[in-house]
CSV table of C-alpha atoms in Angstrom, one decimal:
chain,number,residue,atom,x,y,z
A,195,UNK,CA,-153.3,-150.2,26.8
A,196,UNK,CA,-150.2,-148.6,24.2
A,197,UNK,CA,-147.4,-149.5,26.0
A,198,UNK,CA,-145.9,-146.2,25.5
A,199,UNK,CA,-148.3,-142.8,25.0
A,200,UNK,CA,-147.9,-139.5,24.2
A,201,UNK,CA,-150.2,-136.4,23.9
A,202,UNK,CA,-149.8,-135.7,20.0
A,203,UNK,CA,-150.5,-132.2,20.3
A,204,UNK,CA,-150.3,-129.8,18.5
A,205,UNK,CA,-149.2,-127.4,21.4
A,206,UNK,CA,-149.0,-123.6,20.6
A,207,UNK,CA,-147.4,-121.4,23.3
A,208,UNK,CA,-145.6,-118.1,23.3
A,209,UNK,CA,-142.0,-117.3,23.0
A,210,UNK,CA,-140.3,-117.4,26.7
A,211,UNK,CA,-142.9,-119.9,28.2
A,212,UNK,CA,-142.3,-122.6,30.2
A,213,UNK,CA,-143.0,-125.7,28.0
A,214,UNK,CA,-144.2,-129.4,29.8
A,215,UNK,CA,-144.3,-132.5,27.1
A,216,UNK,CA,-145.2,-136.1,29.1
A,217,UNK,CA,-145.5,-139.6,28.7
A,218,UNK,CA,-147.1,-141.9,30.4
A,219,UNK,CA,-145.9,-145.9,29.8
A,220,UNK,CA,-147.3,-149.0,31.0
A,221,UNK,CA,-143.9,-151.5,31.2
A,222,UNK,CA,-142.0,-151.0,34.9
A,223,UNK,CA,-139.7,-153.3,33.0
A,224,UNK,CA,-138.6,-149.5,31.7
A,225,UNK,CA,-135.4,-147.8,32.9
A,226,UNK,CA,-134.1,-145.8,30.1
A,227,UNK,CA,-136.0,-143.1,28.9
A,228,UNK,CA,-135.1,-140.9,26.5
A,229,UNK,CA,-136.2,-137.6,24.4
A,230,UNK,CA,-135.7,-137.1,21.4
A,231,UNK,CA,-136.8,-134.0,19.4
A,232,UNK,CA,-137.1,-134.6,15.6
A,233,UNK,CA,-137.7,-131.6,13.0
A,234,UNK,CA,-139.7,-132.0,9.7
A,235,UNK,CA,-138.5,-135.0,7.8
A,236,UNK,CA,-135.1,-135.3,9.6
A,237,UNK,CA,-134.2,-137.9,11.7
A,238,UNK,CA,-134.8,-137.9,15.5
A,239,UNK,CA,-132.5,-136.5,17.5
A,240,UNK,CA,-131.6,-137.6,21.4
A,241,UNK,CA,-132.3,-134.7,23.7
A,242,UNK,CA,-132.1,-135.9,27.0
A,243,UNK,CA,-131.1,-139.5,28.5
A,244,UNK,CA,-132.0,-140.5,31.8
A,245,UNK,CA,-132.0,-143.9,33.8
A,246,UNK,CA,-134.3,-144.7,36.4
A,247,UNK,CA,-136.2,-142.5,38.7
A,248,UNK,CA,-134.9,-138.4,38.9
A,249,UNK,CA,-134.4,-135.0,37.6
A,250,UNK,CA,-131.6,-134.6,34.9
A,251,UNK,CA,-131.0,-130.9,34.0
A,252,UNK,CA,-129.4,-129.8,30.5
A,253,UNK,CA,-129.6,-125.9,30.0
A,254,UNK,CA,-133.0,-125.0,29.0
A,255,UNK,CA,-134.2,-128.5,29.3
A,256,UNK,CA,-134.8,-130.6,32.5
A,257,UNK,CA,-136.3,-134.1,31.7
A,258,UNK,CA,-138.2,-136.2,34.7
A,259,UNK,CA,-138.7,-140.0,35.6
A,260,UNK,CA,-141.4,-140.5,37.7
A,261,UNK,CA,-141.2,-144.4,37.9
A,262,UNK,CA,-144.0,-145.6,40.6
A,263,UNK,CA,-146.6,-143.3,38.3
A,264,UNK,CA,-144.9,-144.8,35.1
A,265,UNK,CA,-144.5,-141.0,33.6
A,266,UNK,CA,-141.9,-139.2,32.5
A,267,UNK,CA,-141.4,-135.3,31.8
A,268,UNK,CA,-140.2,-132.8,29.7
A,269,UNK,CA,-139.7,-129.6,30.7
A,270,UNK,CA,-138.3,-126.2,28.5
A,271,UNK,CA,-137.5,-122.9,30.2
A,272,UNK,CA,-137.4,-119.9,28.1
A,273,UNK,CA,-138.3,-121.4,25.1
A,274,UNK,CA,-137.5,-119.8,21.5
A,275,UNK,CA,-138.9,-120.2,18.1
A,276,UNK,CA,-135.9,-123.1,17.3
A,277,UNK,CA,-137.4,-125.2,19.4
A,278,UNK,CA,-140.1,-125.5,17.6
A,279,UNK,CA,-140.4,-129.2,16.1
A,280,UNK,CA,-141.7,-132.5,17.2
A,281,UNK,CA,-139.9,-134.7,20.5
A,282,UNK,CA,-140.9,-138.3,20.8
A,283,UNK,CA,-140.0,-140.1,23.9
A,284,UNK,CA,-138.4,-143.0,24.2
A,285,UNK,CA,-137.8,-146.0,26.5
A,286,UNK,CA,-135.8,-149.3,27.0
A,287,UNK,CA,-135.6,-152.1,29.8
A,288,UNK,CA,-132.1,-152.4,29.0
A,289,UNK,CA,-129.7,-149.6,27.6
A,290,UNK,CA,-129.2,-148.9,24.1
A,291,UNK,CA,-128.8,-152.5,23.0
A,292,UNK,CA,-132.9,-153.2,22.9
A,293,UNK,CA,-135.4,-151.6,21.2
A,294,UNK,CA,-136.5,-148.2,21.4
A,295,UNK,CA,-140.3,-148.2,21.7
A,296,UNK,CA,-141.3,-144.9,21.1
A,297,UNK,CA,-144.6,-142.3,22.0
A,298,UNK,CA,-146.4,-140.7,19.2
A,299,UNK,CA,-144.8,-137.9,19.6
A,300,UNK,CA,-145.6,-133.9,20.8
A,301,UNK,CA,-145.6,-131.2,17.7
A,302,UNK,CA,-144.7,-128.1,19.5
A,303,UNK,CA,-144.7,-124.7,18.0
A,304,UNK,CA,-142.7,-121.4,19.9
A,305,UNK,CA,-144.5,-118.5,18.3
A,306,UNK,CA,-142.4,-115.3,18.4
B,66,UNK,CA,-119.0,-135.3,16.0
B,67,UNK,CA,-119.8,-138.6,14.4
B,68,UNK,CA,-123.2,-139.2,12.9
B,69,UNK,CA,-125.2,-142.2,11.2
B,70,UNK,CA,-125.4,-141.6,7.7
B,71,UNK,CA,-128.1,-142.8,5.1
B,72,UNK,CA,-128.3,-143.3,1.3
B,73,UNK,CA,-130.4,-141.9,-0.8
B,74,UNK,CA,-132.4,-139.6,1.2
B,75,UNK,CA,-135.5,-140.7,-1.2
B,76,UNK,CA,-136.8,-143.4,-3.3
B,77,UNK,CA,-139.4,-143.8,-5.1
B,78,UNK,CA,-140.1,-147.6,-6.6
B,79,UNK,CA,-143.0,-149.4,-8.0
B,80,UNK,CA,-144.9,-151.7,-6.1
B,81,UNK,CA,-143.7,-155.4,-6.4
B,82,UNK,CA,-139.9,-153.8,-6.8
B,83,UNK,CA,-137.2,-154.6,-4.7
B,84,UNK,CA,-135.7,-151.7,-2.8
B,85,UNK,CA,-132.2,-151.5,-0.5
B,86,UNK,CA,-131.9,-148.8,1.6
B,87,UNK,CA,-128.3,-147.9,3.1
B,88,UNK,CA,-126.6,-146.8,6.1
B,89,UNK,CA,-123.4,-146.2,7.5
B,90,UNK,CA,-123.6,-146.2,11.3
B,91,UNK,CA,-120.9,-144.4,13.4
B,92,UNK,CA,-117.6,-145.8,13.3
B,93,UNK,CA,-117.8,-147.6,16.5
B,94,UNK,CA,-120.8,-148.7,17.0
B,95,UNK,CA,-121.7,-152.9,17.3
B,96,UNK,CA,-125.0,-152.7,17.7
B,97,UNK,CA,-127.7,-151.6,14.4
B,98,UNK,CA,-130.9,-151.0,14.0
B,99,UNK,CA,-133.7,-150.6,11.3
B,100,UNK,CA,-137.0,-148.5,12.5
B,101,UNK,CA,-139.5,-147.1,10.3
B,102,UNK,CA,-141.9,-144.5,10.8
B,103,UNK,CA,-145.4,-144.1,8.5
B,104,UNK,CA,-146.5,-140.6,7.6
B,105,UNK,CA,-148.4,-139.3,11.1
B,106,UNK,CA,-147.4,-142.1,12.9
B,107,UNK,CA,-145.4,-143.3,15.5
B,108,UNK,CA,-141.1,-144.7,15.4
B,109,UNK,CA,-141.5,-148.4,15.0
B,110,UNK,CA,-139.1,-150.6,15.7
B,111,UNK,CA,-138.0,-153.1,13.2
B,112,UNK,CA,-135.3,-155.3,13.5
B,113,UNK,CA,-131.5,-154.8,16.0
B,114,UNK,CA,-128.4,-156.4,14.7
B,115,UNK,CA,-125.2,-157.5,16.3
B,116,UNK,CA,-122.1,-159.6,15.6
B,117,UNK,CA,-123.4,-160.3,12.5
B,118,UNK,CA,-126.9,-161.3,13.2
B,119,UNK,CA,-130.4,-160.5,13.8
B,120,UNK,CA,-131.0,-160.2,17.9
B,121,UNK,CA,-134.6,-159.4,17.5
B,122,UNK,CA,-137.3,-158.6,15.0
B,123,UNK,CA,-140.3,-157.4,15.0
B,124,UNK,CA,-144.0,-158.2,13.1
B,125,UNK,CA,-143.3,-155.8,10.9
B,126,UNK,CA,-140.4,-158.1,9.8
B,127,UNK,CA,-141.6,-160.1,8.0
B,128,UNK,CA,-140.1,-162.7,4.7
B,129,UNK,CA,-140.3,-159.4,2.5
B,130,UNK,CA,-137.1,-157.9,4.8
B,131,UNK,CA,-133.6,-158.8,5.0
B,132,UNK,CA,-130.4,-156.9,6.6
B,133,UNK,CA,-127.1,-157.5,5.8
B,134,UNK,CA,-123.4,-155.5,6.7
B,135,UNK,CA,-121.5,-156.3,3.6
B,136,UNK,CA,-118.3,-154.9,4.5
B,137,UNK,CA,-116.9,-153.3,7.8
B,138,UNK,CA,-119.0,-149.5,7.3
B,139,UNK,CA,-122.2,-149.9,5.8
B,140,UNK,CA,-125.4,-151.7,6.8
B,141,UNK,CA,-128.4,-152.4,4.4
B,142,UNK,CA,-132.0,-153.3,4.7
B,143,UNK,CA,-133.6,-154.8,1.8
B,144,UNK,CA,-137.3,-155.1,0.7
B,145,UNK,CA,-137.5,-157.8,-1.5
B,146,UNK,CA,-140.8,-157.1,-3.2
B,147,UNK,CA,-142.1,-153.7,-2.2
B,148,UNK,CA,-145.6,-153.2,-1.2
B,149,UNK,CA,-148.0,-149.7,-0.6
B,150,UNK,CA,-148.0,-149.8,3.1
B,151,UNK,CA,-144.6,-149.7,2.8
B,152,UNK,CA,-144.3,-146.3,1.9
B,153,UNK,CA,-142.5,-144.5,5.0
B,154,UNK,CA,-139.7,-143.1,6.3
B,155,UNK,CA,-136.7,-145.7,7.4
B,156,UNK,CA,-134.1,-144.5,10.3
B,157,UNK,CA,-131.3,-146.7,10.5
B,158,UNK,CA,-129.7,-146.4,14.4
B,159,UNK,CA,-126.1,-147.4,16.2
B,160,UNK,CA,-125.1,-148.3,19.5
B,161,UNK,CA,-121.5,-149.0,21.3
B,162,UNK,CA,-121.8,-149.5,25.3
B,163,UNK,CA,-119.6,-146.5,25.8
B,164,UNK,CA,-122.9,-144.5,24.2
B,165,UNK,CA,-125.9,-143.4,26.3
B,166,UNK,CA,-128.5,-144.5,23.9
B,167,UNK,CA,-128.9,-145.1,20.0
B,168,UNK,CA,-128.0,-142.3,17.5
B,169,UNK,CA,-130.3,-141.9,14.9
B,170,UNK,CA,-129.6,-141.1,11.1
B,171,UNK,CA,-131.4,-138.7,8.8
B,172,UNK,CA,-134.2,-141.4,7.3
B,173,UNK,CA,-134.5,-142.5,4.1
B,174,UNK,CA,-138.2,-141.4,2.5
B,175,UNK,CA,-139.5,-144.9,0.1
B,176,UNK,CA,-142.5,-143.8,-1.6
B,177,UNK,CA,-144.2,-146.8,-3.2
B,178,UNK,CA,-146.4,-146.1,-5.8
């Protein structure tokens, strides 16, 4: 079993729709999970940080631990042709000084 | 706001050459990190860095790699003798405990040929 996976995609959806990109992880030494959204050939770029189990609301974004299921969310409201790019979870058993061991990553397209 | 910055943004090198790629993590930070990510494929970890040595490596790691901090700002990784597979793109990352998470630079593209 991957330690870490992620539904590749790619997803397609419409301008203004609600957007749900998951991950489902197989270490409950995890507590840190993060998102991350990288565009072509850039670097990735942290989205969302959360520790432990909860909700964690950013704007348009609201990113979800689900700990006893070992699956995490990500969730875009109203979303707009920018966000169009790839996000890659992430996750740690301890925070920021371990390694990052990262999902596959989603390629999501907003289509205007 | 302070970013990780990497040099050059590409490189292309024959196989069997020996490549350093560069980075200058934010000002800060203690913590470093080397990760690499193949065309299509996931973020791998390679190897963290802190008080002026390795703190864990992965397999990837092998003989071939090397990391260094020369001087106070920047923090290299060097491929001794460079190989296909190793044709990818290379993130360099920093971390300080006042930080949430590690901050990721731009990527340096190697293309070995």
């Amino acid at each position: 079993q991957k330690e870490v996976e992620q539904d590749p995609g790619p997803l397609s959806v419409p301008e203004g729709a609600i957007v749900s990109l998951n991950c489902t992880y197989s270490n409950s030494a995890f507590q840190y999970f993060m998102w991350y959204r990288q565009y072509s050939r850039k670097g990735p770029e942290l989205l969302m940080y959360t520790y432990s189990s909860g909700n964690k609301e950013d704007g348009r974004f609201t990113a979800q631990v689900d700990k006893s299921s070992k699956y995490i969310s990500l969730f875009i409201r109203d979303s707009q042709p920018s966000d169009s790019a790839t996000y890659l979870c992430a996750m740690s058993a301890v925070r920021g000084a371990q390694k990052l061991v990262f999902g596959q990553g989603t390629r999501l397209t907003i289509n205007p | 706001e302070p970013e990780v910055t990497q040099t050059p943004s590409h490189q292309v090198t024959q196989m069997g050459q020996e490549v350093i790629l560069r980075c200058v993590p934010i000002s800060n930070h203690l913590y470093f990190y080397w990760y690499r990510q193949i065309l299509g494929q996931k973020v791998e970890f390679l190897v963290s860095f802190y008080n002026n040595e390795i703190s864990e490596k992965s397999e990837i790691f092998d003989d071939q790699f090397s990391v260094e901090r020369p001087d106070g700002s920047n923090f290299t990784l060097k491929i001794r003798s460079t190989k296909l597979e190793d044709s990818a793109m290379y993130f360099c990352a920093s971390f300080t405990q006042d930080a949430e998470t590690q901050y990721f630079g731009p990527g340096t593209r190697l293309l070995v040929l």
